[in-house]
PDB file of C-alpha atoms and ligand atoms in Angstrom:
ATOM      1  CA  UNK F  23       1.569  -1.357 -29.580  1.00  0.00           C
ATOM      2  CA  UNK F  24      -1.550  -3.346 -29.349  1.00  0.00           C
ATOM      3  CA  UNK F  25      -3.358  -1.422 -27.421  1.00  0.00           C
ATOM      4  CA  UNK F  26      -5.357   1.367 -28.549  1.00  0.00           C
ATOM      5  CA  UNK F  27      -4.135   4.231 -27.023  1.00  0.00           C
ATOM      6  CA  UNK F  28      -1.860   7.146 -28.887  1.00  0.00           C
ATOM      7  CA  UNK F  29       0.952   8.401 -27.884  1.00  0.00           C
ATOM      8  CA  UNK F  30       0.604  10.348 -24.468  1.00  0.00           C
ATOM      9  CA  UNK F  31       2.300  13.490 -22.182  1.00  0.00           C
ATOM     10  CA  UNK F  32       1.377  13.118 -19.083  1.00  0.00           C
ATOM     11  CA  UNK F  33       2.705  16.317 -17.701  1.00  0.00           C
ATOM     12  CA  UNK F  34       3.879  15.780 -13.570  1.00  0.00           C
ATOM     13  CA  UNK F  35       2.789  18.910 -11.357  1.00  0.00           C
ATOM     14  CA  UNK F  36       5.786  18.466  -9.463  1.00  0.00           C
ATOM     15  CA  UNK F  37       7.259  21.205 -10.999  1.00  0.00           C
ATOM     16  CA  UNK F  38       4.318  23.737 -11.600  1.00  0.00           C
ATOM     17  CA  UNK F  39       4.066  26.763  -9.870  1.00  0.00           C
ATOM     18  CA  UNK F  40       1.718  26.060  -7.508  1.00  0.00           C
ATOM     19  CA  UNK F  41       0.893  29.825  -6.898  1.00  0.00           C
ATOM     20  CA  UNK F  42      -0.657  29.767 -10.588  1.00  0.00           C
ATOM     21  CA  UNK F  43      -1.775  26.066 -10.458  1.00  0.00           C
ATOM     22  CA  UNK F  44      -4.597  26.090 -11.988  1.00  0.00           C
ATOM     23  CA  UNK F  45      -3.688  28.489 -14.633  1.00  0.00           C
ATOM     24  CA  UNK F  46      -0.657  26.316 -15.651  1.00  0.00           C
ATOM     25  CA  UNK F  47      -3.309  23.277 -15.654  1.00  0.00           C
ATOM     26  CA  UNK F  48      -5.123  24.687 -17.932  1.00  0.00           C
ATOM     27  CA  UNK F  49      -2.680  25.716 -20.075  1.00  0.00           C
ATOM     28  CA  UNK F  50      -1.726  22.393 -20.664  1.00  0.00           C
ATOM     29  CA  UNK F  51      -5.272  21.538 -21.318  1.00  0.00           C
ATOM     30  CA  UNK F  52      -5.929  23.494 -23.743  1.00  0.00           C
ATOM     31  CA  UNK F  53      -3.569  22.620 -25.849  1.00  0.00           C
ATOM     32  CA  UNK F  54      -4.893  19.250 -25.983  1.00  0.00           C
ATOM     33  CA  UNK F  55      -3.679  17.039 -22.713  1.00  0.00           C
ATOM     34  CA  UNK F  56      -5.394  14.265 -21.802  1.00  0.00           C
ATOM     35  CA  UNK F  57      -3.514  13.191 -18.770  1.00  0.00           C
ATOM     36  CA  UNK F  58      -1.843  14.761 -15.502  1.00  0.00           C
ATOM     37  CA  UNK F  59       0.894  12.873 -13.589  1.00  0.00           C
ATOM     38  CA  UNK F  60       0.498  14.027  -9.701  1.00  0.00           C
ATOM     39  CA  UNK F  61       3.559  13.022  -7.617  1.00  0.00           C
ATOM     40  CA  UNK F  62       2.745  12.120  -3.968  1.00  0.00           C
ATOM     41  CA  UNK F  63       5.619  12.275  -1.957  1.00  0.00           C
ATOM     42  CA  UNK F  64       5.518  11.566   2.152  1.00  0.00           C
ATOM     43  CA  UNK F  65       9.333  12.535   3.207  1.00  0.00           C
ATOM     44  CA  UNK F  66       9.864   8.888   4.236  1.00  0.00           C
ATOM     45  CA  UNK F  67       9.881   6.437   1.327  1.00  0.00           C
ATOM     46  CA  UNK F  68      11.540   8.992  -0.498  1.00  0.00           C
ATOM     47  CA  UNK F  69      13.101  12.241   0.761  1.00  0.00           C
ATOM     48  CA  UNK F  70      10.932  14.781  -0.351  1.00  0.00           C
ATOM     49  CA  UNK F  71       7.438  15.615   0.526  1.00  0.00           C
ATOM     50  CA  UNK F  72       4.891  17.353  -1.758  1.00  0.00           C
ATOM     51  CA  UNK F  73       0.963  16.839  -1.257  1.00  0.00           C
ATOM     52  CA  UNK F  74      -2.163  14.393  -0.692  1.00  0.00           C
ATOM     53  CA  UNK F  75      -4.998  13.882  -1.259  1.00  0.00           C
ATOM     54  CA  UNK F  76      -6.493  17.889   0.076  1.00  0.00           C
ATOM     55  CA  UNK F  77      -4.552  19.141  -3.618  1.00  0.00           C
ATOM     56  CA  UNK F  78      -5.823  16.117  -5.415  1.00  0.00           C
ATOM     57  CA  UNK F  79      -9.435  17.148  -4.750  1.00  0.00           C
ATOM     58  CA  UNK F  80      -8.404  20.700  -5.739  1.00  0.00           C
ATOM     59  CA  UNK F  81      -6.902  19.868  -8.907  1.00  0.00           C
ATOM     60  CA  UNK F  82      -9.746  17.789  -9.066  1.00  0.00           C
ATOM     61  CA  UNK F  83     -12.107  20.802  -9.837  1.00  0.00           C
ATOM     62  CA  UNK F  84     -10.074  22.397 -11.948  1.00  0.00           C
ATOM     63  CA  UNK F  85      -9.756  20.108 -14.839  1.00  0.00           C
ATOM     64  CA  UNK F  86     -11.577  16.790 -16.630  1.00  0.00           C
ATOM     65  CA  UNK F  87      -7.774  15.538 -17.176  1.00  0.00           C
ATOM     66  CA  UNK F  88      -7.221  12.102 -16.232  1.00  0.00           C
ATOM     67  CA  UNK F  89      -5.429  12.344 -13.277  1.00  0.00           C
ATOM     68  CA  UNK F  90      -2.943   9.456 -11.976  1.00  0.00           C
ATOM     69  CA  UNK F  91      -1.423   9.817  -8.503  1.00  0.00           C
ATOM     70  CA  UNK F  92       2.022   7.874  -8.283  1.00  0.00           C
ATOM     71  CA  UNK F  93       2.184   7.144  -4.758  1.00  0.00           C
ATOM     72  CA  UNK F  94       5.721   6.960  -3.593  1.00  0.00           C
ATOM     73  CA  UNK F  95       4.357   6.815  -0.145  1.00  0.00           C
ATOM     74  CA  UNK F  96       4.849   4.264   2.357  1.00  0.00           C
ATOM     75  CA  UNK F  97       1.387   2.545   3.065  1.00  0.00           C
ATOM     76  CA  UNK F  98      -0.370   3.240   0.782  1.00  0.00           C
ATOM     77  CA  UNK F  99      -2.985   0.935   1.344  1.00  0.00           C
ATOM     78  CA  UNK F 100      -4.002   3.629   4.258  1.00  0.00           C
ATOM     79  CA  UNK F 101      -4.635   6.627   1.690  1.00  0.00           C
ATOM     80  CA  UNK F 102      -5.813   4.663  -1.476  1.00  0.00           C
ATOM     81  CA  UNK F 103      -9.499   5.597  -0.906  1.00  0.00           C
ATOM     82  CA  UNK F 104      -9.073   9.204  -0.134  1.00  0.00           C
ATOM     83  CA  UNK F 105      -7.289   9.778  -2.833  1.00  0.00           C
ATOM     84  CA  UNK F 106      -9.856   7.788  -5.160  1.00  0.00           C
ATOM     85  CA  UNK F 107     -12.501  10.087  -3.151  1.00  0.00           C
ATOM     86  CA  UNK F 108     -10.738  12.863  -4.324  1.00  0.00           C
ATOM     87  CA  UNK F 109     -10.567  12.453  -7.700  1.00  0.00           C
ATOM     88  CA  UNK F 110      -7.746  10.455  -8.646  1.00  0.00           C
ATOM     89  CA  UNK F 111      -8.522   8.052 -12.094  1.00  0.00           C
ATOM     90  CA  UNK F 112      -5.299   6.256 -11.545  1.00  0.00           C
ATOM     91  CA  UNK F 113      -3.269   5.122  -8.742  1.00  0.00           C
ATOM     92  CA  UNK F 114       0.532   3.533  -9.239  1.00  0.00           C
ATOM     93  CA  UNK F 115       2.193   2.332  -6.460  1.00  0.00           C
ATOM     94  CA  UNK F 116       5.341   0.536  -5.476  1.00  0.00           C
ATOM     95  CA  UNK F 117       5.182  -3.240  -5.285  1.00  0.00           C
ATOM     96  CA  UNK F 118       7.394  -2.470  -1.959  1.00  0.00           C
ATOM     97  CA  UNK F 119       5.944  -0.382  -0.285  1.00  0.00           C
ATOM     98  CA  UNK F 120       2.296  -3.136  -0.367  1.00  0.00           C
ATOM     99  CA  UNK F 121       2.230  -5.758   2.002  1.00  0.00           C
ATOM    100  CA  UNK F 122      -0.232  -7.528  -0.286  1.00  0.00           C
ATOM    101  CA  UNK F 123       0.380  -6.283  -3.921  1.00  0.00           C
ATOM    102  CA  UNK F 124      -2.143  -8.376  -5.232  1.00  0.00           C
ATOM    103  CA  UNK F 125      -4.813  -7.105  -2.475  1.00  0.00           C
ATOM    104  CA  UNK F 126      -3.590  -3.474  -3.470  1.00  0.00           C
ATOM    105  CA  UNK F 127      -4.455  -3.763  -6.954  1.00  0.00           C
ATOM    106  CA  UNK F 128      -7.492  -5.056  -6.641  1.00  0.00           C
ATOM    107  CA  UNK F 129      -8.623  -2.429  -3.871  1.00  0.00           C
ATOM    108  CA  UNK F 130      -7.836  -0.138  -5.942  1.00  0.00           C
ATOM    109  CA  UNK F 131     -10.265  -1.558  -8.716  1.00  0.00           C
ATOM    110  CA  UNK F 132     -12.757  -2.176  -6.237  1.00  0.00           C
ATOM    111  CA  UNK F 133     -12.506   1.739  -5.571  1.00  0.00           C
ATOM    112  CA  UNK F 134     -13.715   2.160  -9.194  1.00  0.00           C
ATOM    113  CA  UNK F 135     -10.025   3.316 -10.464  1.00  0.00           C
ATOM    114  CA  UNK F 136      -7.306   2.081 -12.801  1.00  0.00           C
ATOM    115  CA  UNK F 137      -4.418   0.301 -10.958  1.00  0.00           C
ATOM    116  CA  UNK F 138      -0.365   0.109 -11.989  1.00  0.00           C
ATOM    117  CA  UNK F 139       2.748  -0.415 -10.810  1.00  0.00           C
ATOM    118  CA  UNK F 140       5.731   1.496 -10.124  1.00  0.00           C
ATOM    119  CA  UNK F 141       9.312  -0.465 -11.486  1.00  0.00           C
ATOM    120  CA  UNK F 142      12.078   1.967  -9.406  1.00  0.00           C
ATOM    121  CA  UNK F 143      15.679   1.786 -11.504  1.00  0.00           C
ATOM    122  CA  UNK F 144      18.009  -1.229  -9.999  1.00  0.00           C
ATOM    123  CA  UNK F 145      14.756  -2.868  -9.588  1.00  0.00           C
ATOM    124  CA  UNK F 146      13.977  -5.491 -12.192  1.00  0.00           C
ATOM    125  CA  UNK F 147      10.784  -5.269 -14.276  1.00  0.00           C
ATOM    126  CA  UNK F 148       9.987  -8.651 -14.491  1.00  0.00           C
ATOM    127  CA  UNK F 149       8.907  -8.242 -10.834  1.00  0.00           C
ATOM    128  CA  UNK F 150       5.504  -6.977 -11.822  1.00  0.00           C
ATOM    129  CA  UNK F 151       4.824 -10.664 -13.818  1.00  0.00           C
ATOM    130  CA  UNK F 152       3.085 -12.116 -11.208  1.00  0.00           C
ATOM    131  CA  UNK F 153       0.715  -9.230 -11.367  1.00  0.00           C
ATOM    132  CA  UNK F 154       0.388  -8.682 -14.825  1.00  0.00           C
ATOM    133  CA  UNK F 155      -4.055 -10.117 -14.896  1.00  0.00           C
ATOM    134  CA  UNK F 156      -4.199  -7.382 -12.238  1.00  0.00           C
ATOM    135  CA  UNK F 157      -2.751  -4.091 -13.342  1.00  0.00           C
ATOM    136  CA  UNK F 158      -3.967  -1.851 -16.043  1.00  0.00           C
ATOM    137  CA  UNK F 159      -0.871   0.246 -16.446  1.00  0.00           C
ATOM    138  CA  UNK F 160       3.023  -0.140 -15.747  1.00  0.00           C
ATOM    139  CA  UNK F 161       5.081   2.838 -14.430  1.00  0.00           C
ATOM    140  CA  UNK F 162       8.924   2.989 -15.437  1.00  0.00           C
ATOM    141  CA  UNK F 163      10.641   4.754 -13.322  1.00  0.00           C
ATOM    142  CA  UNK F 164      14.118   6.396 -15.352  1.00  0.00           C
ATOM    143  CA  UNK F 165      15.162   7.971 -12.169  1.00  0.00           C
ATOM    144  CA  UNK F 166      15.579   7.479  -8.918  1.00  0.00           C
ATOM    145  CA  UNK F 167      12.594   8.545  -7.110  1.00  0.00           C
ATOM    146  CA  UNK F 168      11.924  11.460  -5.262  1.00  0.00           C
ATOM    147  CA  UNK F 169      12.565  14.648  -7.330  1.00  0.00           C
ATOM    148  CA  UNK F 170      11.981  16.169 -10.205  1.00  0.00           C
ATOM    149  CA  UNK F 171      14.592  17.913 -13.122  1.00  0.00           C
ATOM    150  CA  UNK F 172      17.115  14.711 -12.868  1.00  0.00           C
ATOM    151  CA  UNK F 173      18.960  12.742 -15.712  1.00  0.00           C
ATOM    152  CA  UNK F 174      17.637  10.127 -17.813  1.00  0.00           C
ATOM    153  CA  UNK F 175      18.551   7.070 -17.038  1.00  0.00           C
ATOM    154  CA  UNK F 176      18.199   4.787 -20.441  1.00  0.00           C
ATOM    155  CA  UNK F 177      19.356   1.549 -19.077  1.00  0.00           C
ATOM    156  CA  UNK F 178      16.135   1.427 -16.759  1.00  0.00           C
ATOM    157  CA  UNK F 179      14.542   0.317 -20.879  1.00  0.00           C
ATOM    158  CA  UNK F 180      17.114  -3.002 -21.038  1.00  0.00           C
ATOM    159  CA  UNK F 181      14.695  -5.674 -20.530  1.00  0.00           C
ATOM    160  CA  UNK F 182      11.308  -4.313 -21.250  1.00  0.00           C
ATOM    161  CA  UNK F 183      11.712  -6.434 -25.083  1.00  0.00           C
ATOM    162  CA  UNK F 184      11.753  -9.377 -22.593  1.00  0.00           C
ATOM    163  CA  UNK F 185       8.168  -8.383 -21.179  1.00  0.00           C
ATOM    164  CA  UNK F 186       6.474  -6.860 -24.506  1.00  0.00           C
ATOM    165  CA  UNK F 187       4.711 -10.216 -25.484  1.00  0.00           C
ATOM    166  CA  UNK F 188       2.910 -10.179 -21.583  1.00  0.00           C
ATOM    167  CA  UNK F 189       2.331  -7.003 -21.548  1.00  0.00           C
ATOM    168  CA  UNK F 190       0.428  -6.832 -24.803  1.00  0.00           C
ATOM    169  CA  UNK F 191      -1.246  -9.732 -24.144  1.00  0.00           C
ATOM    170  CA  UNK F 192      -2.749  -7.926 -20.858  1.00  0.00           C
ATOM    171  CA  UNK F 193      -3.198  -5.002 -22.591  1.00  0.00           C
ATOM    172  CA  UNK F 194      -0.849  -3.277 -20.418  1.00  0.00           C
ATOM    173  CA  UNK F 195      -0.253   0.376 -20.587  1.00  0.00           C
ATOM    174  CA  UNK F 196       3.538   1.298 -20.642  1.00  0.00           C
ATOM    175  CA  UNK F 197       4.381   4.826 -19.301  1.00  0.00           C
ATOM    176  CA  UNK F 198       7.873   6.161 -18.524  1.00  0.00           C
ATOM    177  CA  UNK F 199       8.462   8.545 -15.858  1.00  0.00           C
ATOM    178  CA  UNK F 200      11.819  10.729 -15.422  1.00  0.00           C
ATOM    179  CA  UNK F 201      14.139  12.901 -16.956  1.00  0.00           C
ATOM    180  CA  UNK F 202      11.671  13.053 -20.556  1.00  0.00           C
ATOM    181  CA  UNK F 203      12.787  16.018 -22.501  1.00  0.00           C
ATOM    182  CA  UNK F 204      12.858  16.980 -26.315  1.00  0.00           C
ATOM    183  CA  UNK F 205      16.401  15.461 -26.297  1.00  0.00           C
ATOM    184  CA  UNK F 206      15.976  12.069 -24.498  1.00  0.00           C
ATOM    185  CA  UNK F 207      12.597  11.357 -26.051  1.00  0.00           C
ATOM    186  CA  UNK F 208      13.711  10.695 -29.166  1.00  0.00           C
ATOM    187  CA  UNK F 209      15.874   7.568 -27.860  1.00  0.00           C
ATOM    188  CA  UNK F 210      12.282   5.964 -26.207  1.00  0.00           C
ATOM    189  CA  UNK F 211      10.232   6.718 -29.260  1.00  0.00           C
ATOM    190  CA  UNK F 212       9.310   2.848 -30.815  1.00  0.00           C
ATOM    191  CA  UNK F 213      10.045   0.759 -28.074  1.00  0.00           C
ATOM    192  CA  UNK F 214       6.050   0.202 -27.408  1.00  0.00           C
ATOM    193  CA  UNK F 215       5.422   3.225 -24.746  1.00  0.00           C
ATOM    194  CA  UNK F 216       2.027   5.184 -24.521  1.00  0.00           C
ATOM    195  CA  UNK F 217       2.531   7.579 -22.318  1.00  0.00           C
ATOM    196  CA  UNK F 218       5.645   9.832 -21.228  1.00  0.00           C
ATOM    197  CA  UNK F 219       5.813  11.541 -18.163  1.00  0.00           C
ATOM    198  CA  UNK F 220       7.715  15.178 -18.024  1.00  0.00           C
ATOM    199  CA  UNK F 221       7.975  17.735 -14.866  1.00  0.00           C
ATOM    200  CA  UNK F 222      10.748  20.457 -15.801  1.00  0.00           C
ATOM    201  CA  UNK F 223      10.261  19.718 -19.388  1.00  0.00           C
ATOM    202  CA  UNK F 224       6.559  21.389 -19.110  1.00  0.00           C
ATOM    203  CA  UNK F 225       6.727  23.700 -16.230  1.00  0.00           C
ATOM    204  CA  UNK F 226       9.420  26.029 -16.353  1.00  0.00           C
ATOM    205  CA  UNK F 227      10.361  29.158 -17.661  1.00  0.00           C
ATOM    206  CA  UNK F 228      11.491  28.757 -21.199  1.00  0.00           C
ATOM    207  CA  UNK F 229       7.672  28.826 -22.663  1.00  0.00           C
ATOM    208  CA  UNK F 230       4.407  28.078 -21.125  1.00  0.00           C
ATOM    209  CA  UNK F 231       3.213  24.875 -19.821  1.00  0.00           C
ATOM    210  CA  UNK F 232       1.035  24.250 -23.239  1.00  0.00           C
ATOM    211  CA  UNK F 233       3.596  25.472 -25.375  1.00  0.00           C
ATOM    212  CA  UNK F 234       5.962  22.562 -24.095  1.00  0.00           C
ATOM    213  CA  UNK F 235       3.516  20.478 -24.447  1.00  0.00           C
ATOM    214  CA  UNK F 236       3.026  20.979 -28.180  1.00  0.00           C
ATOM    215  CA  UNK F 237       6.323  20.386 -28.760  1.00  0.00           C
ATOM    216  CA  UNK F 238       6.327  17.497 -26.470  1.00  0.00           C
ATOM    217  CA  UNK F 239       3.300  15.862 -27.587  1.00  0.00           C
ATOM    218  CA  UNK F 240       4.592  16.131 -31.381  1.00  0.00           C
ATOM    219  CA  UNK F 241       7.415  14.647 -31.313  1.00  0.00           C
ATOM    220  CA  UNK F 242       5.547  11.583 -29.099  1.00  0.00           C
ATOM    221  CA  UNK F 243       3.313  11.526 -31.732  1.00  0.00           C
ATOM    222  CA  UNK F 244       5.703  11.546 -34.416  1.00  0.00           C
ATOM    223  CA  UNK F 245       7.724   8.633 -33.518  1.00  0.00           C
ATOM    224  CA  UNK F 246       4.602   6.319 -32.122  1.00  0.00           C
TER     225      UNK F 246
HETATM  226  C1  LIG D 318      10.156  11.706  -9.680  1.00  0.00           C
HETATM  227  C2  LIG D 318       8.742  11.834 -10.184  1.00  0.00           C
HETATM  228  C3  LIG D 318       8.617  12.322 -11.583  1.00  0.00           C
HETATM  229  C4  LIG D 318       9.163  13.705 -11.821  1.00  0.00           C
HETATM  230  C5  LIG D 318       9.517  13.877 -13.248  1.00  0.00           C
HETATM  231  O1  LIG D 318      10.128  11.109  -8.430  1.00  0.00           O
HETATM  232  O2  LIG D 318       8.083  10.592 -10.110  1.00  0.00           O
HETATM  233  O3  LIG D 318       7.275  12.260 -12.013  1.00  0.00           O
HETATM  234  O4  LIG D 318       8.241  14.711 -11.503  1.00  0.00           O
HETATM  235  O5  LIG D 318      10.172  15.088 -13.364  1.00  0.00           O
HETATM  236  P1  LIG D 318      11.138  15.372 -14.589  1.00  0.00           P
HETATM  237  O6  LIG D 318      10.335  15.247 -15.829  1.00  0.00           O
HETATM  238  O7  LIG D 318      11.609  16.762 -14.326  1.00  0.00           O
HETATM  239  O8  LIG D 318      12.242  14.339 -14.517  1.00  0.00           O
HETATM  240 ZN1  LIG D 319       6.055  10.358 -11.028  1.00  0.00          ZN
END
């Protein structure tokens, strides 16, 4: 890793209980997270629908957490301010769903937050070279979006050895998104990701939301 950032769990809300939402947020603060991964879903470029940018403003007061909105909405070029407005650090989007990618990105910058891009599985991650001067942070997807609790999927990690050079000479951030547990993790430690993404892996009913993360967030730590 060349850039300077350790190790990350960026724990996805998509599977919080949103009745206790901002007890489960801090939960997972408190025991030391940094980031929090908040899945935007609109029912059409995936099937599923969660929240915008109202929740984002919400979550907004309840926590300093860095907090990146994956869009996997189509359009986004419509909401990208509001959801800047209301709070969001970082905004990842699919190179799809932009009819400019490069005027995307750098709206997004010109909005004052970090920009990235989403790489969907059967998609192929050199698609994002182009952009590479642009983009602060790149978004593996290792399932198929649209809901949370699904399998790994490690062959979505074939080529990224092919990009490693660019992307540490961009100082790109690599982040992984999908099916992260204490089992699969192990299998992405040392390939040169900072930050893992994990829903049902945090929030659910085995301990609490910062408990999982402990155990999450060591055994990131331990394999940087
Ligand atoms: C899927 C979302 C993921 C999801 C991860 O469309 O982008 O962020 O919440 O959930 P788990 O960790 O349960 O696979
Ligand atoms: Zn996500």
């Amino acid at each position: 890793m060349t850039l300077n950032v350790k190790a990350q769990i960026s724990p996805s809300v998509l599977s919080a209980d949103f009745s206790r939402l901002g007890e489960q947020i801090r939960s997972v603060a408190d025991s030391g997270g940094e980031v929090l991964h908040l899945d935007v879903m609109d029912g059409h470029y995936v099937p599923n629908l969660t929240f915008g940018p109202l929740l984002v403003k919400a979550m907004r007061k309840m926590t300093d957490m860095l907090l990146e909105a994956h869009l996997m909405i189509s359009d986004p070029d419509l909401y990208i301010e509001n959801f800047i407005e209301a709070g969001a650090d970082i905004v990842l989007v699919h190179p799809s769903t932009c009819s400019s990618v490069e005027d995307t990105l750098k709206n997004i910058h010109s909005l004052g937050a970090k920009a990235g891009l989403v790489v969907n599985p059967f998609e192929k991650l050199s698609l994002i070279e182009p952009y590479l001067g642009l983009m602060d942070q790149l978004l593996i997807m290792s399932v198929v979006p649209g809901f949370g609790g699904q399998s790994f999927m490690p062959e979505v990690l074939t080529d990224l050895p092919d990009l490693r050079q660019a992307l540490d000479e961009h100082d790109v951030l690599v982040e992984i998104d999908g099916g992260i547990n204490k089992t699969t993790i192990g299998s992405v430690l040392g390939m040169g990701i900072h930050r893992f993404v994990a829903g049902s892996a945090i929030f659910n009913k085995h301990a609490t939301p910062g408990e999982n993360f402990r155990t999450l967030q060591s055994l990131a730590s331990a394999g940087k």
